[in-house]
PDB file of C-alpha atoms in Angstrom:
ATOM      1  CA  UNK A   7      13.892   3.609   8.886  1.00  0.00           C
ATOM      2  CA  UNK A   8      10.360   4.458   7.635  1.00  0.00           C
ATOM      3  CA  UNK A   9       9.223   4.070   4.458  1.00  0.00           C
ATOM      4  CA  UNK A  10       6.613   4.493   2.086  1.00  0.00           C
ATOM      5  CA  UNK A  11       4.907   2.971  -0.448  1.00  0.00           C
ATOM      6  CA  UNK A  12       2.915   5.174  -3.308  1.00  0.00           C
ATOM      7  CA  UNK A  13      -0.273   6.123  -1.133  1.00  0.00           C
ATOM      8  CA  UNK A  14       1.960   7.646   1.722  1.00  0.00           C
ATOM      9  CA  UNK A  15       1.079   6.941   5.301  1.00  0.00           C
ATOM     10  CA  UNK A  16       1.482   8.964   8.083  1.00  0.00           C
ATOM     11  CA  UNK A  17       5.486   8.984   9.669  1.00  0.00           C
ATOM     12  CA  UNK A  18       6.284   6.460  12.137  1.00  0.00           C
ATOM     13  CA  UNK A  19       7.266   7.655  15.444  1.00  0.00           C
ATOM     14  CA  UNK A  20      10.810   7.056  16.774  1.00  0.00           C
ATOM     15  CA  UNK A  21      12.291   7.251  13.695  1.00  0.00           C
ATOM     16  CA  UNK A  22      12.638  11.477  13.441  1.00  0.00           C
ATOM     17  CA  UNK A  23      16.551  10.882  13.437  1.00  0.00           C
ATOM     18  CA  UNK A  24      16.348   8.615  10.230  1.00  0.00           C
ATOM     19  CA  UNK A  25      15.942   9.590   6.753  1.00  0.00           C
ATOM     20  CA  UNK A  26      12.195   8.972   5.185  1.00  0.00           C
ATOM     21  CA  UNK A  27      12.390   7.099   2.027  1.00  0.00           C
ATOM     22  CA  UNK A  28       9.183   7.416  -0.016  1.00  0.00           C
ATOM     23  CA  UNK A  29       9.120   4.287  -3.059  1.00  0.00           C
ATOM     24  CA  UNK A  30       7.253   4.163  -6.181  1.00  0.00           C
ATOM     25  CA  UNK A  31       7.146   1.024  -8.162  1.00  0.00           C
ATOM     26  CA  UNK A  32       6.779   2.475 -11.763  1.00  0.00           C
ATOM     27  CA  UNK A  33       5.919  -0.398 -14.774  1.00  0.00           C
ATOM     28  CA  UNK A  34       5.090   1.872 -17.137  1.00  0.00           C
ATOM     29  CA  UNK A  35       6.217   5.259 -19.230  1.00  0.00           C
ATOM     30  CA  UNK A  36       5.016   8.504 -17.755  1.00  0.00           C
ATOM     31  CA  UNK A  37       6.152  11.571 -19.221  1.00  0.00           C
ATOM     32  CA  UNK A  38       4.882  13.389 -16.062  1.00  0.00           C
ATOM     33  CA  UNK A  39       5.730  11.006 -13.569  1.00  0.00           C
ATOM     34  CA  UNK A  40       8.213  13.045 -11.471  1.00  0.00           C
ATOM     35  CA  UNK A  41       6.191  15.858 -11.626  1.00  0.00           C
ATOM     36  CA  UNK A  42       3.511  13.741  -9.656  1.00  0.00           C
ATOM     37  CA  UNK A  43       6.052  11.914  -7.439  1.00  0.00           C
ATOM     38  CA  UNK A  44       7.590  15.051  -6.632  1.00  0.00           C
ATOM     39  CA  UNK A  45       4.423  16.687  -5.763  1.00  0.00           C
ATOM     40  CA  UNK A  46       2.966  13.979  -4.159  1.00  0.00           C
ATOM     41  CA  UNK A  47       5.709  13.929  -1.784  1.00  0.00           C
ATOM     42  CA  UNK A  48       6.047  18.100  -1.059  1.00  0.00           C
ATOM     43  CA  UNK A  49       1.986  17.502  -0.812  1.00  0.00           C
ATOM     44  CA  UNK A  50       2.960  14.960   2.272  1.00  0.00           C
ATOM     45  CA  UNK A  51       5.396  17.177   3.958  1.00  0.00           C
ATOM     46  CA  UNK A  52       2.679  19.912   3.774  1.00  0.00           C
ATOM     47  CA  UNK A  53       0.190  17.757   5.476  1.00  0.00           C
ATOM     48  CA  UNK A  54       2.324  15.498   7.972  1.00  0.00           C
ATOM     49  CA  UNK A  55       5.381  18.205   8.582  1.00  0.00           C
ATOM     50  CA  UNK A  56       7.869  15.213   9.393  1.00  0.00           C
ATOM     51  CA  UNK A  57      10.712  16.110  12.015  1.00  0.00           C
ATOM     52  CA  UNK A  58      12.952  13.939   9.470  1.00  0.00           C
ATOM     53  CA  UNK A  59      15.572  16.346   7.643  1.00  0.00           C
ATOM     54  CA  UNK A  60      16.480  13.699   5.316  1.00  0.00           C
ATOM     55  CA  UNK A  61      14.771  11.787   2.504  1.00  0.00           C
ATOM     56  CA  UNK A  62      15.008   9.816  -0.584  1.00  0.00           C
ATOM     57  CA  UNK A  63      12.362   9.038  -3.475  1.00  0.00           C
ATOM     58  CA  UNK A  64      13.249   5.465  -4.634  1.00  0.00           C
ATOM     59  CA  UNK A  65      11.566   4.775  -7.759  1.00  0.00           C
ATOM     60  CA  UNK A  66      11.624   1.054  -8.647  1.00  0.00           C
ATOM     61  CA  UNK A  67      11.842   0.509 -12.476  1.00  0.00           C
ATOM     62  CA  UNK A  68      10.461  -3.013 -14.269  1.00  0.00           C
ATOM     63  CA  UNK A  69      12.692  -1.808 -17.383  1.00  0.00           C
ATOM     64  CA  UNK A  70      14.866   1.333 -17.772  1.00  0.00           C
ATOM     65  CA  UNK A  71      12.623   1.930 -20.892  1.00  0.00           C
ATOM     66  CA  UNK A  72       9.886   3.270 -18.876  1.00  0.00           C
ATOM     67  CA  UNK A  73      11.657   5.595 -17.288  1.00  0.00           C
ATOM     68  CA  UNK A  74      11.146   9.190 -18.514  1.00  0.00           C
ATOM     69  CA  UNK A  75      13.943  11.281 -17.578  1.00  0.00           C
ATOM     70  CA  UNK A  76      13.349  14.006 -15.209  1.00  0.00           C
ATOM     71  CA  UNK A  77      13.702  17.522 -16.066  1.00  0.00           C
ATOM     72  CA  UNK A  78      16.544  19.154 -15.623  1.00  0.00           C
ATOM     73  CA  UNK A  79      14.286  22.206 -13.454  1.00  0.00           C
ATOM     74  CA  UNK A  80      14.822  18.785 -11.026  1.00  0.00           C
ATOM     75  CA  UNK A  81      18.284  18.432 -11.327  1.00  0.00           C
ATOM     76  CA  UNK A  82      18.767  19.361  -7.561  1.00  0.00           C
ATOM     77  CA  UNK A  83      16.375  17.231  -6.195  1.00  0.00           C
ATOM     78  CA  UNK A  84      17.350  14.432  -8.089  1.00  0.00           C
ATOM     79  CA  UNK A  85      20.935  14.729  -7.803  1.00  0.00           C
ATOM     80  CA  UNK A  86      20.854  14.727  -3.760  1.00  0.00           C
ATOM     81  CA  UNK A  87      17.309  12.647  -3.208  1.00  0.00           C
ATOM     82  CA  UNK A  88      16.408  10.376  -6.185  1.00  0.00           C
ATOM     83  CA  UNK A  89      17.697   6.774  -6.412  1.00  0.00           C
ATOM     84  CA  UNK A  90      16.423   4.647  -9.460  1.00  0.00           C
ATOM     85  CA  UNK A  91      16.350   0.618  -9.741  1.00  0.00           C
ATOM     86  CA  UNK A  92      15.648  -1.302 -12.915  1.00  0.00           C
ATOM     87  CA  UNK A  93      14.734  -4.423 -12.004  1.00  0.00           C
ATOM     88  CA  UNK A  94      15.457  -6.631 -15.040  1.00  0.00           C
ATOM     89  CA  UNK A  95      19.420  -5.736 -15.053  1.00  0.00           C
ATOM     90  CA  UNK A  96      19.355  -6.693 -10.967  1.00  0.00           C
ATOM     91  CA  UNK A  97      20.506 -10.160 -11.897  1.00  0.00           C
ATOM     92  CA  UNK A  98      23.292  -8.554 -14.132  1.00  0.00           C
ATOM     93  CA  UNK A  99      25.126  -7.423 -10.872  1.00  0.00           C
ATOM     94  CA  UNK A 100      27.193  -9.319  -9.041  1.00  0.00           C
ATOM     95  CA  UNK A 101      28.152  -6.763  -6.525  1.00  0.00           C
ATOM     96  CA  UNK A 102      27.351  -8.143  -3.232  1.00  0.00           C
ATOM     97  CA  UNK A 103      26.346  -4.603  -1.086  1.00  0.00           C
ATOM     98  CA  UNK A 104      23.385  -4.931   1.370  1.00  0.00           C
ATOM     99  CA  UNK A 105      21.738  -2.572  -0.744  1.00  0.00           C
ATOM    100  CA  UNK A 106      21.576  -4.587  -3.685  1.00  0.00           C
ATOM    101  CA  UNK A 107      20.285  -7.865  -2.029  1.00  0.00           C
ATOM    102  CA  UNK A 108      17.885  -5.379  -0.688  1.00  0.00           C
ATOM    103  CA  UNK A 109      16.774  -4.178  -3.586  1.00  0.00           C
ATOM    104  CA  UNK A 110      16.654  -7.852  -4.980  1.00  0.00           C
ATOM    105  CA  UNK A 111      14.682  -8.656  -2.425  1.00  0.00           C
ATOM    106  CA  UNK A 112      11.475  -7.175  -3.804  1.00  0.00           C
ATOM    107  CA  UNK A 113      11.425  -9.497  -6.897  1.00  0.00           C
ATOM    108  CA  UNK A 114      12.978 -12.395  -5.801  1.00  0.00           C
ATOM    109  CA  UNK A 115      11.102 -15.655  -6.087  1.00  0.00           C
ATOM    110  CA  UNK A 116       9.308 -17.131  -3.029  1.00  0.00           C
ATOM    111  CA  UNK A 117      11.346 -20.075  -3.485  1.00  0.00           C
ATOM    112  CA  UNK A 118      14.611 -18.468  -3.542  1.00  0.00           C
ATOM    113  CA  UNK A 119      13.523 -15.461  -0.852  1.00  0.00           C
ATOM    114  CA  UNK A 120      13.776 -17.204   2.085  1.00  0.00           C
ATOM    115  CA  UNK A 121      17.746 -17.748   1.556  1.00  0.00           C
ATOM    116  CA  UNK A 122      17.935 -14.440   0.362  1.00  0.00           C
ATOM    117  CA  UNK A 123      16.451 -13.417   3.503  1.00  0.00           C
ATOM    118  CA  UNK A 124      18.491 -15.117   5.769  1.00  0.00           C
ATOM    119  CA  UNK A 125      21.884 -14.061   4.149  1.00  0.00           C
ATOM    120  CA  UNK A 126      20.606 -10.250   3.952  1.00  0.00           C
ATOM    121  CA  UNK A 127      19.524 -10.505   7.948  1.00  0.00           C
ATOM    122  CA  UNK A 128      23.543 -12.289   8.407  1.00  0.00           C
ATOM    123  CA  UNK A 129      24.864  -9.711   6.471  1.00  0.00           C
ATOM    124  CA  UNK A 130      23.292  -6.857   8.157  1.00  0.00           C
ATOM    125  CA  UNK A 131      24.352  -8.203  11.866  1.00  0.00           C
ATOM    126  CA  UNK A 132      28.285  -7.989  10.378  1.00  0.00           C
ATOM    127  CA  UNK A 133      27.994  -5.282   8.701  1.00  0.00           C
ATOM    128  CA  UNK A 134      26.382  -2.574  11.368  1.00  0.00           C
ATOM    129  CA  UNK A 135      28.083  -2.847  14.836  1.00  0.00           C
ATOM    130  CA  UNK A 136      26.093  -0.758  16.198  1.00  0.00           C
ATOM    131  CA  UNK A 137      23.282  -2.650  17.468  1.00  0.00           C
ATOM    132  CA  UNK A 138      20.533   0.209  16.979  1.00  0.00           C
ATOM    133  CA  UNK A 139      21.234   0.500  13.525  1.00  0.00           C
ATOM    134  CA  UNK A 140      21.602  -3.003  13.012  1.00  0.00           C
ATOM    135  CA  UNK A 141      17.981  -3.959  14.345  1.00  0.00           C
ATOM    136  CA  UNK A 142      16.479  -0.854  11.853  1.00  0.00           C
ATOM    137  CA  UNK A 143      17.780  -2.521   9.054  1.00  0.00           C
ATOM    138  CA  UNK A 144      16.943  -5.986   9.779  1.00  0.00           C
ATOM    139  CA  UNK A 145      13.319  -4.721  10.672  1.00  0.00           C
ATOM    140  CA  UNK A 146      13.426  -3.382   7.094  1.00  0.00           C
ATOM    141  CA  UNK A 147      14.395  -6.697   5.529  1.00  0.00           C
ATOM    142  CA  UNK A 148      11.482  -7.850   7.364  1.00  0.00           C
ATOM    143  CA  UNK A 149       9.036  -5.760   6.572  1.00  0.00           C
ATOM    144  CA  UNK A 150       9.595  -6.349   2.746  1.00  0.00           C
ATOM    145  CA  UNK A 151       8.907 -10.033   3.626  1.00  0.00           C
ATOM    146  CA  UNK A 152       6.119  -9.019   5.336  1.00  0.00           C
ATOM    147  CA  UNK A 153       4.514  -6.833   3.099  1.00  0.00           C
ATOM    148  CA  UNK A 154       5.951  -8.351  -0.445  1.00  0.00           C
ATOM    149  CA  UNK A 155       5.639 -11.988   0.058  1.00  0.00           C
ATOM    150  CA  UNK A 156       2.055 -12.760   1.371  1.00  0.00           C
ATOM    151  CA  UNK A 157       2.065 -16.502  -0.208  1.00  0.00           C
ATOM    152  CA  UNK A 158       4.793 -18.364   1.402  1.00  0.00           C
ATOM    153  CA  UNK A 159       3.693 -21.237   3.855  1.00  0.00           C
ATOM    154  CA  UNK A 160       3.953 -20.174   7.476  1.00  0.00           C
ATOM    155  CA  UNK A 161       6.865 -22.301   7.598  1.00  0.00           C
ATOM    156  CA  UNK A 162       8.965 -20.124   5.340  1.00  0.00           C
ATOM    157  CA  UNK A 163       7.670 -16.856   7.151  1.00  0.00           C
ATOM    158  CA  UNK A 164       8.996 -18.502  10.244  1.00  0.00           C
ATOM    159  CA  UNK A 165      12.497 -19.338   8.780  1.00  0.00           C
ATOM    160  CA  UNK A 166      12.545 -16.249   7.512  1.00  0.00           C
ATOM    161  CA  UNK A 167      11.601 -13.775  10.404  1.00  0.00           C
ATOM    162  CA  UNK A 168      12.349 -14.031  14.052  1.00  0.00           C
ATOM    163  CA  UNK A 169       8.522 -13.229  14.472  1.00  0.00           C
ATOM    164  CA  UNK A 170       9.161 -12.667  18.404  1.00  0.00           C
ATOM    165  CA  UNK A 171      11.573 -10.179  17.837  1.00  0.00           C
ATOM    166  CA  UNK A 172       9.236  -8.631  14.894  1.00  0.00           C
ATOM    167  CA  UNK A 173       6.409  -8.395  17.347  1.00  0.00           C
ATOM    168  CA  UNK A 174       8.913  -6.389  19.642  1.00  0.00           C
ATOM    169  CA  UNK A 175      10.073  -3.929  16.851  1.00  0.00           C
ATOM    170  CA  UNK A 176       8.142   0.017  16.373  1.00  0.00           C
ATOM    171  CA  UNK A 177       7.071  -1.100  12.667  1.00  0.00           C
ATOM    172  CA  UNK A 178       5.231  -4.756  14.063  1.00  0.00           C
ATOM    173  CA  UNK A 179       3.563  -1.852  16.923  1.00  0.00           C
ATOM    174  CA  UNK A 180       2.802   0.908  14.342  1.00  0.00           C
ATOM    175  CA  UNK A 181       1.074  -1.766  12.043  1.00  0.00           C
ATOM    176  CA  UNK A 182      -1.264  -3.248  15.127  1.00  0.00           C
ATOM    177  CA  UNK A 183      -1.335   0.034  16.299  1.00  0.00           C
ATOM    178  CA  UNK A 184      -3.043   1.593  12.796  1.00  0.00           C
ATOM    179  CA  UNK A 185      -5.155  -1.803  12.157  1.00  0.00           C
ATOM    180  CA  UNK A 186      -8.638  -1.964  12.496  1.00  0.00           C
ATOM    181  CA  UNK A 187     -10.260  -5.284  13.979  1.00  0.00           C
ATOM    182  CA  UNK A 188     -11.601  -5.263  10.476  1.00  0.00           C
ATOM    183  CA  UNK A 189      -8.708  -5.166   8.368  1.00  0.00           C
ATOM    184  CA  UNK A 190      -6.939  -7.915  10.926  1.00  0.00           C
ATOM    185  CA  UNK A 191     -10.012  -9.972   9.850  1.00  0.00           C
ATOM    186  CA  UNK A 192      -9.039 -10.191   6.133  1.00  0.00           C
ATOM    187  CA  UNK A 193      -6.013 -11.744   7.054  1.00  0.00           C
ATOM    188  CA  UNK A 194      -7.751 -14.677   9.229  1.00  0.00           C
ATOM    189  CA  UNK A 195      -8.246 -16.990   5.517  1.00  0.00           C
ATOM    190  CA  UNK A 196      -4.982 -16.466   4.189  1.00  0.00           C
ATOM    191  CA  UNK A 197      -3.680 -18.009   8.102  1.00  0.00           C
ATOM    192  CA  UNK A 198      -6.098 -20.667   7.775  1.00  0.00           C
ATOM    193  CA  UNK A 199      -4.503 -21.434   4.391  1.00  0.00           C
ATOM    194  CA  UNK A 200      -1.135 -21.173   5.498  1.00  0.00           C
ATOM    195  CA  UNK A 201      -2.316 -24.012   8.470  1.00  0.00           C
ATOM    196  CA  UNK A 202      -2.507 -21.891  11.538  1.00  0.00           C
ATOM    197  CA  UNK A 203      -5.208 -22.727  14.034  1.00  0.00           C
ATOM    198  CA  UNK A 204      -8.087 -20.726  15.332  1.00  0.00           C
ATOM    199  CA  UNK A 205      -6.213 -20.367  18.553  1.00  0.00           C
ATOM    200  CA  UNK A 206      -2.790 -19.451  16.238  1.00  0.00           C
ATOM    201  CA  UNK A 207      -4.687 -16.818  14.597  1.00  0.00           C
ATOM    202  CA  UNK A 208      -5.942 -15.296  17.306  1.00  0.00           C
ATOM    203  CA  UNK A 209      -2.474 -14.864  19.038  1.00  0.00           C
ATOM    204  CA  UNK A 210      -1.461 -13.667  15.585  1.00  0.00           C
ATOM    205  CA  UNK A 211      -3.374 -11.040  14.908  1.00  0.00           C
ATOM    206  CA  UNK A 212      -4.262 -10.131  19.054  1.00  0.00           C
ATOM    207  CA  UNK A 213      -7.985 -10.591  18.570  1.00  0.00           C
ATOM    208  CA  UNK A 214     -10.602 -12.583  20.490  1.00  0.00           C
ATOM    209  CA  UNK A 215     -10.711 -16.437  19.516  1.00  0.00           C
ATOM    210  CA  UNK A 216     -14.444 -16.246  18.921  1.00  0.00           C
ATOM    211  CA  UNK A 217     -14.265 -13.156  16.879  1.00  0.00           C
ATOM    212  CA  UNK A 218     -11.944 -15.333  14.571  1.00  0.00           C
ATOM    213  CA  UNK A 219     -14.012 -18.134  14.680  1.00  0.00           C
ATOM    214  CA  UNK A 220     -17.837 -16.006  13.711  1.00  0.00           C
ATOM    215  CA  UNK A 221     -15.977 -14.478  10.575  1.00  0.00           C
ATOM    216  CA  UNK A 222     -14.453 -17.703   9.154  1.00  0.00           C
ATOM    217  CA  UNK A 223     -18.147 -19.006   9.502  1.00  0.00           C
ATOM    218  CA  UNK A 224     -19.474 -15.804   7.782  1.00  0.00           C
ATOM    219  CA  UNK A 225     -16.850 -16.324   5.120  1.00  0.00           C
ATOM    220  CA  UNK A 226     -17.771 -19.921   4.269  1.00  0.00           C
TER     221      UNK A 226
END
């Protein structure tokens, strides 16, 4: 289940079966917004020719006031491939769909995500029998921890995501895979704060225990 976030990245192999779902977090009004979301998309499947024959744009809305409609030269496209959120009416719905505790997922509260988390991951193994599709949209759940909640303690990552099975999933191998010893590095304070060891670190992010230990030195 790949997906994309504003700056598009390339498609993730294994998933050319799946729909693509490109996502635009939009806090602000635009009046040419889908224009350039629209474009920036048909601009990607120029470049990258996916194999996928299915995709959505899901825009992510802090307020439906800043959402300018689109024009109705769009109304195809949106009626079969746009899906809106407004964030600020998510805790108006009590409707209890994995795709709403998805969806408030990406503004939920550190303190409250990790329960959130765990209920979405529960829900998903009852909802999809078929064991495939079931680990895709757990490893989604996962990546939105991943990517959205850089500031909980290591302890709450842990209680949160299986990180054995994470390493073992195609989005844990296409992130190592596109990661430059460089970029890994960045991430070696934020472990230290979270109280992982040199040695922790190092099996973290797969590099060399001295390499760790010459750029914390540099960065102090």
């Amino acid at each position: 289940m790949p997906l994309e976030f504003g700056l598009f990245d390339k498609p993730v192999k294994g998933f050319e079966n799946e729909p693509l779902y490109f996502v635009e977090l939009q806090t602000y009004k635009d009046e040419e917004f889908y224009e350039r979301f629209f474009g920036e998309i048909f601009v990607y499947f120029r470049q990258y020719k996916p194999a996928n024959s299915d995709w959505y744009a899901i825009v992510i809305y802090d307020k439906r006031i800043h959402e300018t409609p689109p024009h109705p030269r769009y109304q195809a496209l949106v009626e079969k491939h746009l899906r809106c959120i407004y964030l600020n009416e998510l805790s108006t719905i009590t409707e209890d769909s994995l795709a709403i505790g998805i969806a408030k997922l990406f503004v939920e509260a550190p303190t409250k995500a990790t329960f959130l988390a765990q209920q979405l991951i529960t829900q998903a193994r009852e909802d999809f029998p078929d064991e495939n599709l079931q680990k895709k949209v757990i490893a989604f759940i996962q990546a939105i921890v991943f990517y959205k909640f850089p500031n909980l303690t290591l302890e709450e990552i842990e209680a949160m995501l299986d990180l054995d099975a994470f390493k073992n999933t195609r989005l844990y191998e296409s992130i190592v895979a596109k990661t430059e010893p460089e970029t890994k590095l960045k991430l070696a304070p934020k472990c230290v704060e979270k109280g992982m060891s040199i040695q922790e670190i190092a099996e973290f992010l797969e590099l060399d225990v001295e390499i760790i230990k010459k750029y914390l030195q540099e960065q102090s």
